[in-house]
Amino acid sequence: MNGAERRRRIAALLDSKTPVSGAELARRLGVSRQIIVQDVALMRAENKDILSTNKGYLLYDRAGQQGACRRVFHVRHTTEQVLDELTTIAELGGQVLDVSVEHQLYGQIRVDLVIQSPQDAAEFAQRLAASEGEPLKVLTGGDHYHTVAAGSERLLDVIERELAAKGYLIP
């Protein structure tokens, strides 16, 4: 199979709502994970909207997100409160698209999350607890930002009020 055919197959495998890990793509296509990383980079250069989430690659439906309302929330909390924060947003109808920090040296560092449900939040918190790594927020003393999408500004207002009530929101 040549590279173009492999990239078409990657796009077909990613054409779903469930992220697929690089290792799983490599296994299905009989290549190394590094080849998958290179193919994804080429696909992005061809304007394919592919997100690298904590659960794997996801073909991003930019057209489906255009109607969604978005807001960036500036938050701070402990690592133990990550699950509560993400679950709160998801239970109120929000989708956590990313996390970012403003680093003194590097500027903005952003990572796609795409947490759409309380189950996604729980899975993320489990991976965080099992990993030896630290969440991005440790680089900035706990301060970080989430881009949240929801079906309406009203839902974003509700999410904002709940994050503030829990003490997570930085005014």
JSON list of C-alpha atoms in Angstrom, two decimals:
[
{"chain": "A", "resi": 1, "resn": "MET", "atom": "CA", "xyz": [0.00, 0.00, 0.00]},
{"chain": "A", "resi": 2, "resn": "ASN", "atom": "CA", "xyz": [1.43, 3.39, -0.92]},
{"chain": "A", "resi": 3, "resn": "GLY", "atom": "CA", "xyz": [1.34, 6.50, 1.26]},
{"chain": "A", "resi": 4, "resn": "ALA", "atom": "CA", "xyz": [-1.65, 8.11, -0.45]},
{"chain": "A", "resi": 5, "resn": "GLU", "atom": "CA", "xyz": [-3.74, 4.95, -0.04]},
{"chain": "A", "resi": 6, "resn": "ARG", "atom": "CA", "xyz": [-2.66, 4.61, 3.60]},
{"chain": "A", "resi": 7, "resn": "ARG", "atom": "CA", "xyz": [-3.71, 8.21, 4.30]},
{"chain": "A", "resi": 8, "resn": "ARG", "atom": "CA", "xyz": [-7.12, 7.56, 2.69]},
{"chain": "A", "resi": 9, "resn": "ARG", "atom": "CA", "xyz": [-7.51, 4.55, 4.98]},
{"chain": "A", "resi": 10, "resn": "ILE", "atom": "CA", "xyz": [-6.47, 6.61, 8.01]},
{"chain": "A", "resi": 11, "resn": "ALA", "atom": "CA", "xyz": [-9.13, 9.20, 7.14]},
{"chain": "A", "resi": 12, "resn": "ALA", "atom": "CA", "xyz": [-11.73, 6.44, 6.80]},
{"chain": "A", "resi": 13, "resn": "LEU", "atom": "CA", "xyz": [-10.74, 4.95, 10.17]},
{"chain": "A", "resi": 14, "resn": "LEU", "atom": "CA", "xyz": [-10.95, 8.37, 11.80]},
{"chain": "A", "resi": 15, "resn": "ASP", "atom": "CA", "xyz": [-14.32, 9.21, 10.27]},
{"chain": "A", "resi": 16, "resn": "SER", "atom": "CA", "xyz": [-16.14, 8.63, 13.56]},
{"chain": "A", "resi": 17, "resn": "LYS", "atom": "CA", "xyz": [-16.80, 10.23, 16.91]},
{"chain": "A", "resi": 18, "resn": "THR", "atom": "CA", "xyz": [-14.38, 7.92, 18.72]},
{"chain": "A", "resi": 19, "resn": "PRO", "atom": "CA", "xyz": [-10.66, 8.75, 18.83]},
{"chain": "A", "resi": 20, "resn": "VAL", "atom": "CA", "xyz": [-8.27, 6.08, 17.53]},
{"chain": "A", "resi": 21, "resn": "SER", "atom": "CA", "xyz": [-4.78, 5.83, 18.99]},
{"chain": "A", "resi": 22, "resn": "GLY", "atom": "CA", "xyz": [-1.70, 6.00, 16.81]},
{"chain": "A", "resi": 23, "resn": "ALA", "atom": "CA", "xyz": [-0.75, 2.52, 17.99]},
{"chain": "A", "resi": 24, "resn": "GLU", "atom": "CA", "xyz": [-4.14, 1.15, 16.92]},
{"chain": "A", "resi": 25, "resn": "LEU", "atom": "CA", "xyz": [-3.89, 2.81, 13.50]},
{"chain": "A", "resi": 26, "resn": "ALA", "atom": "CA", "xyz": [-0.38, 1.40, 13.09]},
{"chain": "A", "resi": 27, "resn": "ARG", "atom": "CA", "xyz": [-1.61, -2.09, 14.02]},
{"chain": "A", "resi": 28, "resn": "ARG", "atom": "CA", "xyz": [-4.56, -1.95, 11.61]},
{"chain": "A", "resi": 29, "resn": "LEU", "atom": "CA", "xyz": [-2.42, -0.69, 8.74]},
{"chain": "A", "resi": 30, "resn": "GLY", "atom": "CA", "xyz": [0.66, -2.80, 9.41]},
{"chain": "A", "resi": 31, "resn": "VAL", "atom": "CA", "xyz": [3.09, 0.10, 9.80]},
{"chain": "A", "resi": 32, "resn": "SER", "atom": "CA", "xyz": [4.98, 1.74, 12.64]},
{"chain": "A", "resi": 33, "resn": "ARG", "atom": "CA", "xyz": [3.45, 4.40, 14.85]},
{"chain": "A", "resi": 34, "resn": "GLN", "atom": "CA", "xyz": [6.05, 6.84, 13.50]},
{"chain": "A", "resi": 35, "resn": "ILE", "atom": "CA", "xyz": [4.67, 6.33, 9.99]},
{"chain": "A", "resi": 36, "resn": "ILE", "atom": "CA", "xyz": [1.20, 7.17, 11.33]},
{"chain": "A", "resi": 37, "resn": "VAL", "atom": "CA", "xyz": [2.55, 10.36, 12.95]},
{"chain": "A", "resi": 38, "resn": "GLN", "atom": "CA", "xyz": [4.14, 11.37, 9.64]},
{"chain": "A", "resi": 39, "resn": "ASP", "atom": "CA", "xyz": [0.97, 10.56, 7.69]},
{"chain": "A", "resi": 40, "resn": "VAL", "atom": "CA", "xyz": [-1.15, 12.62, 10.09]},
{"chain": "A", "resi": 41, "resn": "ALA", "atom": "CA", "xyz": [1.25, 15.55, 9.67]},
{"chain": "A", "resi": 42, "resn": "LEU", "atom": "CA", "xyz": [0.92, 15.28, 5.89]},
{"chain": "A", "resi": 43, "resn": "MET", "atom": "CA", "xyz": [-2.86, 15.07, 6.15]},
{"chain": "A", "resi": 44, "resn": "ARG", "atom": "CA", "xyz": [-2.94, 18.20, 8.30]},
{"chain": "A", "resi": 45, "resn": "ALA", "atom": "CA", "xyz": [-0.77, 19.96, 5.71]},
{"chain": "A", "resi": 46, "resn": "GLU", "atom": "CA", "xyz": [-3.49, 19.04, 3.20]},
{"chain": "A", "resi": 47, "resn": "ASN", "atom": "CA", "xyz": [-6.02, 20.83, 5.47]},
{"chain": "A", "resi": 48, "resn": "LYS", "atom": "CA", "xyz": [-7.52, 17.72, 7.05]},
{"chain": "A", "resi": 49, "resn": "ASP", "atom": "CA", "xyz": [-8.86, 18.66, 10.46]},
{"chain": "A", "resi": 50, "resn": "ILE", "atom": "CA", "xyz": [-7.29, 16.00, 12.66]},
{"chain": "A", "resi": 51, "resn": "LEU", "atom": "CA", "xyz": [-7.10, 16.51, 16.40]},
{"chain": "A", "resi": 52, "resn": "SER", "atom": "CA", "xyz": [-4.58, 14.76, 18.60]},
{"chain": "A", "resi": 53, "resn": "THR", "atom": "CA", "xyz": [-6.50, 14.11, 21.80]},
{"chain": "A", "resi": 54, "resn": "ASN", "atom": "CA", "xyz": [-5.44, 12.34, 24.95]},
{"chain": "A", "resi": 55, "resn": "LYS", "atom": "CA", "xyz": [-7.32, 9.28, 23.64]},
{"chain": "A", "resi": 56, "resn": "GLY", "atom": "CA", "xyz": [-6.00, 9.30, 20.10]},
{"chain": "A", "resi": 57, "resn": "TYR", "atom": "CA", "xyz": [-6.63, 10.96, 16.76]},
{"chain": "A", "resi": 58, "resn": "LEU", "atom": "CA", "xyz": [-10.04, 12.30, 15.85]},
{"chain": "A", "resi": 59, "resn": "LEU", "atom": "CA", "xyz": [-11.26, 13.69, 12.54]},
{"chain": "A", "resi": 60, "resn": "TYR", "atom": "CA", "xyz": [-12.70, 17.03, 13.57]},
{"chain": "A", "resi": 61, "resn": "ASP", "atom": "CA", "xyz": [-16.01, 18.09, 12.08]},
{"chain": "A", "resi": 62, "resn": "ARG", "atom": "CA", "xyz": [-15.39, 21.82, 11.81]},
{"chain": "A", "resi": 63, "resn": "ALA", "atom": "CA", "xyz": [-18.65, 22.31, 9.91]},
{"chain": "A", "resi": 64, "resn": "GLY", "atom": "CA", "xyz": [-20.59, 20.66, 12.73]},
{"chain": "A", "resi": 65, "resn": "GLN", "atom": "CA", "xyz": [-18.95, 22.96, 15.29]},
{"chain": "A", "resi": 66, "resn": "GLN", "atom": "CA", "xyz": [-19.58, 26.22, 13.43]},
{"chain": "A", "resi": 67, "resn": "GLY", "atom": "CA", "xyz": [-23.05, 26.64, 14.93]},
{"chain": "A", "resi": 68, "resn": "ALA", "atom": "CA", "xyz": [-21.84, 25.88, 18.43]},
{"chain": "A", "resi": 69, "resn": "CYS", "atom": "CA", "xyz": [-21.24, 28.71, 20.84]},
{"chain": "A", "resi": 70, "resn": "ARG", "atom": "CA", "xyz": [-17.79, 28.86, 22.41]},
{"chain": "A", "resi": 71, "resn": "ARG", "atom": "CA", "xyz": [-16.27, 30.51, 25.41]},
{"chain": "A", "resi": 72, "resn": "VAL", "atom": "CA", "xyz": [-12.83, 30.41, 26.99]},
{"chain": "A", "resi": 73, "resn": "PHE", "atom": "CA", "xyz": [-12.86, 29.99, 30.76]},
{"chain": "A", "resi": 74, "resn": "HIS", "atom": "CA", "xyz": [-9.87, 30.99, 32.90]},
{"chain": "A", "resi": 75, "resn": "VAL", "atom": "CA", "xyz": [-9.76, 28.51, 35.78]},
{"chain": "A", "resi": 76, "resn": "ARG", "atom": "CA", "xyz": [-7.65, 27.28, 38.69]},
{"chain": "A", "resi": 77, "resn": "HIS", "atom": "CA", "xyz": [-8.06, 24.20, 40.86]},
{"chain": "A", "resi": 78, "resn": "THR", "atom": "CA", "xyz": [-6.12, 21.32, 42.33]},
{"chain": "A", "resi": 79, "resn": "THR", "atom": "CA", "xyz": [-5.24, 18.19, 40.39]},
{"chain": "A", "resi": 80, "resn": "GLU", "atom": "CA", "xyz": [-7.70, 16.30, 42.59]},
{"chain": "A", "resi": 81, "resn": "GLN", "atom": "CA", "xyz": [-10.47, 18.60, 41.33]},
{"chain": "A", "resi": 82, "resn": "VAL", "atom": "CA", "xyz": [-9.84, 17.94, 37.61]},
{"chain": "A", "resi": 83, "resn": "LEU", "atom": "CA", "xyz": [-12.56, 15.28, 37.44]},
{"chain": "A", "resi": 84, "resn": "ASP", "atom": "CA", "xyz": [-15.13, 17.50, 39.15]},
{"chain": "A", "resi": 85, "resn": "GLU", "atom": "CA", "xyz": [-14.34, 20.46, 36.88]},
{"chain": "A", "resi": 86, "resn": "LEU", "atom": "CA", "xyz": [-14.57, 18.46, 33.64]},
{"chain": "A", "resi": 87, "resn": "THR", "atom": "CA", "xyz": [-17.65, 16.51, 34.79]},
{"chain": "A", "resi": 88, "resn": "THR", "atom": "CA", "xyz": [-19.39, 19.74, 35.78]},
{"chain": "A", "resi": 89, "resn": "ILE", "atom": "CA", "xyz": [-18.89, 21.17, 32.30]},
{"chain": "A", "resi": 90, "resn": "ALA", "atom": "CA", "xyz": [-19.98, 17.96, 30.54]},
{"chain": "A", "resi": 91, "resn": "GLU", "atom": "CA", "xyz": [-23.06, 17.41, 32.73]},
{"chain": "A", "resi": 92, "resn": "LEU", "atom": "CA", "xyz": [-24.24, 20.94, 31.98]},
{"chain": "A", "resi": 93, "resn": "GLY", "atom": "CA", "xyz": [-24.07, 20.35, 28.23]},
{"chain": "A", "resi": 94, "resn": "GLY", "atom": "CA", "xyz": [-20.60, 21.67, 27.48]},
{"chain": "A", "resi": 95, "resn": "GLN", "atom": "CA", "xyz": [-17.81, 20.09, 25.50]},
{"chain": "A", "resi": 96, "resn": "VAL", "atom": "CA", "xyz": [-14.26, 20.82, 26.71]},
{"chain": "A", "resi": 97, "resn": "LEU", "atom": "CA", "xyz": [-12.38, 21.31, 23.44]},
{"chain": "A", "resi": 98, "resn": "ASP", "atom": "CA", "xyz": [-8.92, 22.05, 24.84]},
{"chain": "A", "resi": 99, "resn": "VAL", "atom": "CA", "xyz": [-6.73, 23.14, 27.70]},
{"chain": "A", "resi": 100, "resn": "SER", "atom": "CA", "xyz": [-4.16, 25.90, 27.40]},
{"chain": "A", "resi": 101, "resn": "VAL", "atom": "CA", "xyz": [-1.72, 27.82, 29.56]},
{"chain": "A", "resi": 102, "resn": "GLU", "atom": "CA", "xyz": [0.16, 31.06, 29.09]},
{"chain": "A", "resi": 103, "resn": "HIS", "atom": "CA", "xyz": [3.78, 30.13, 29.74]},
{"chain": "A", "resi": 104, "resn": "GLN", "atom": "CA", "xyz": [6.29, 32.90, 30.56]},
{"chain": "A", "resi": 105, "resn": "LEU", "atom": "CA", "xyz": [8.88, 31.63, 28.10]},
{"chain": "A", "resi": 106, "resn": "TYR", "atom": "CA", "xyz": [6.95, 29.76, 25.41]},
{"chain": "A", "resi": 107, "resn": "GLY", "atom": "CA", "xyz": [3.74, 31.75, 25.26]},
{"chain": "A", "resi": 108, "resn": "GLN", "atom": "CA", "xyz": [0.49, 29.86, 24.75]},
{"chain": "A", "resi": 109, "resn": "ILE", "atom": "CA", "xyz": [0.63, 26.07, 24.96]},
{"chain": "A", "resi": 110, "resn": "ARG", "atom": "CA", "xyz": [-2.62, 24.38, 23.91]},
{"chain": "A", "resi": 111, "resn": "VAL", "atom": "CA", "xyz": [-3.66, 20.72, 23.87]},
{"chain": "A", "resi": 112, "resn": "ASP", "atom": "CA", "xyz": [-6.87, 19.33, 22.39]},
{"chain": "A", "resi": 113, "resn": "LEU", "atom": "CA", "xyz": [-9.01, 17.39, 24.87]},
{"chain": "A", "resi": 114, "resn": "VAL", "atom": "CA", "xyz": [-12.48, 16.93, 23.28]},
{"chain": "A", "resi": 115, "resn": "ILE", "atom": "CA", "xyz": [-14.22, 15.84, 26.46]},
{"chain": "A", "resi": 116, "resn": "GLN", "atom": "CA", "xyz": [-17.87, 15.46, 25.54]},
{"chain": "A", "resi": 117, "resn": "SER", "atom": "CA", "xyz": [-19.36, 13.48, 28.42]},
{"chain": "A", "resi": 118, "resn": "PRO", "atom": "CA", "xyz": [-18.93, 12.65, 32.10]},
{"chain": "A", "resi": 119, "resn": "GLN", "atom": "CA", "xyz": [-17.52, 9.30, 30.95]},
{"chain": "A", "resi": 120, "resn": "ASP", "atom": "CA", "xyz": [-14.86, 11.09, 28.89]},
{"chain": "A", "resi": 121, "resn": "ALA", "atom": "CA", "xyz": [-14.03, 13.19, 31.97]},
{"chain": "A", "resi": 122, "resn": "ALA", "atom": "CA", "xyz": [-13.73, 10.05, 34.14]},
{"chain": "A", "resi": 123, "resn": "GLU", "atom": "CA", "xyz": [-11.49, 8.33, 31.58]},
{"chain": "A", "resi": 124, "resn": "PHE", "atom": "CA", "xyz": [-9.25, 11.40, 31.40]},
{"chain": "A", "resi": 125, "resn": "ALA", "atom": "CA", "xyz": [-9.00, 11.57, 35.21]},
{"chain": "A", "resi": 126, "resn": "GLN", "atom": "CA", "xyz": [-8.15, 7.85, 35.35]},
{"chain": "A", "resi": 127, "resn": "ARG", "atom": "CA", "xyz": [-5.35, 8.30, 32.80]},
{"chain": "A", "resi": 128, "resn": "LEU", "atom": "CA", "xyz": [-4.08, 11.30, 34.76]},
{"chain": "A", "resi": 129, "resn": "ALA", "atom": "CA", "xyz": [-4.04, 9.32, 38.01]},
{"chain": "A", "resi": 130, "resn": "ALA", "atom": "CA", "xyz": [-2.29, 6.35, 36.36]},
{"chain": "A", "resi": 131, "resn": "SER", "atom": "CA", "xyz": [0.33, 8.46, 34.59]},
{"chain": "A", "resi": 132, "resn": "GLU", "atom": "CA", "xyz": [3.58, 9.72, 36.01]},
{"chain": "A", "resi": 133, "resn": "GLY", "atom": "CA", "xyz": [3.08, 12.99, 34.16]},
{"chain": "A", "resi": 134, "resn": "GLU", "atom": "CA", "xyz": [1.59, 16.19, 35.46]},
{"chain": "A", "resi": 135, "resn": "PRO", "atom": "CA", "xyz": [-1.29, 18.17, 33.98]},
{"chain": "A", "resi": 136, "resn": "LEU", "atom": "CA", "xyz": [-0.39, 21.21, 31.89]},
{"chain": "A", "resi": 137, "resn": "LYS", "atom": "CA", "xyz": [-1.60, 23.56, 34.62]},
{"chain": "A", "resi": 138, "resn": "VAL", "atom": "CA", "xyz": [1.43, 22.80, 36.81]},
{"chain": "A", "resi": 139, "resn": "LEU", "atom": "CA", "xyz": [3.51, 24.98, 34.48]},
{"chain": "A", "resi": 140, "resn": "THR", "atom": "CA", "xyz": [1.57, 28.05, 35.58]},
{"chain": "A", "resi": 141, "resn": "GLY", "atom": "CA", "xyz": [0.79, 27.48, 39.24]},
{"chain": "A", "resi": 142, "resn": "GLY", "atom": "CA", "xyz": [-2.60, 25.96, 38.45]},
{"chain": "A", "resi": 143, "resn": "ASP", "atom": "CA", "xyz": [-3.92, 28.70, 36.15]},
{"chain": "A", "resi": 144, "resn": "HIS", "atom": "CA", "xyz": [-5.19, 27.40, 32.83]},
{"chain": "A", "resi": 145, "resn": "TYR", "atom": "CA", "xyz": [-7.87, 27.95, 30.20]},
{"chain": "A", "resi": 146, "resn": "HIS", "atom": "CA", "xyz": [-10.51, 25.73, 28.64]},
{"chain": "A", "resi": 147, "resn": "THR", "atom": "CA", "xyz": [-12.32, 26.42, 25.40]},
{"chain": "A", "resi": 148, "resn": "VAL", "atom": "CA", "xyz": [-15.83, 25.12, 25.94]},
{"chain": "A", "resi": 149, "resn": "ALA", "atom": "CA", "xyz": [-18.46, 24.63, 23.23]},
{"chain": "A", "resi": 150, "resn": "ALA", "atom": "CA", "xyz": [-22.18, 24.39, 23.94]},
{"chain": "A", "resi": 151, "resn": "GLY", "atom": "CA", "xyz": [-25.44, 24.62, 22.04]},
{"chain": "A", "resi": 152, "resn": "SER", "atom": "CA", "xyz": [-26.25, 28.12, 23.27]},
{"chain": "A", "resi": 153, "resn": "GLU", "atom": "CA", "xyz": [-24.88, 31.15, 25.09]},
{"chain": "A", "resi": 154, "resn": "ARG", "atom": "CA", "xyz": [-27.40, 30.37, 27.84]},
{"chain": "A", "resi": 155, "resn": "LEU", "atom": "CA", "xyz": [-25.72, 27.00, 28.46]},
{"chain": "A", "resi": 156, "resn": "LEU", "atom": "CA", "xyz": [-22.32, 28.69, 28.57]},
{"chain": "A", "resi": 157, "resn": "ASP", "atom": "CA", "xyz": [-23.71, 31.16, 31.13]},
{"chain": "A", "resi": 158, "resn": "VAL", "atom": "CA", "xyz": [-24.92, 28.25, 33.28]},
{"chain": "A", "resi": 159, "resn": "ILE", "atom": "CA", "xyz": [-21.51, 26.56, 33.04]},
{"chain": "A", "resi": 160, "resn": "GLU", "atom": "CA", "xyz": [-19.76, 29.81, 33.93]},
{"chain": "A", "resi": 161, "resn": "ARG", "atom": "CA", "xyz": [-21.97, 30.33, 37.00]},
{"chain": "A", "resi": 162, "resn": "GLU", "atom": "CA", "xyz": [-21.36, 26.75, 38.21]},
{"chain": "A", "resi": 163, "resn": "LEU", "atom": "CA", "xyz": [-17.58, 27.00, 37.74]},
{"chain": "A", "resi": 164, "resn": "ALA", "atom": "CA", "xyz": [-17.65, 30.28, 39.68]},
{"chain": "A", "resi": 165, "resn": "ALA", "atom": "CA", "xyz": [-19.81, 28.76, 42.46]},
{"chain": "A", "resi": 166, "resn": "LYS", "atom": "CA", "xyz": [-17.29, 25.93, 42.85]},
{"chain": "A", "resi": 167, "resn": "GLY", "atom": "CA", "xyz": [-14.43, 28.41, 43.07]},
{"chain": "A", "resi": 168, "resn": "TYR", "atom": "CA", "xyz": [-12.74, 27.24, 39.86]},
{"chain": "A", "resi": 169, "resn": "LEU", "atom": "CA", "xyz": [-13.30, 30.36, 37.76]},
{"chain": "A", "resi": 170, "resn": "ILE", "atom": "CA", "xyz": [-10.75, 33.17, 37.84]},
{"chain": "A", "resi": 171, "resn": "PRO", "atom": "CA", "xyz": [-12.55, 36.47, 37.31]}
]
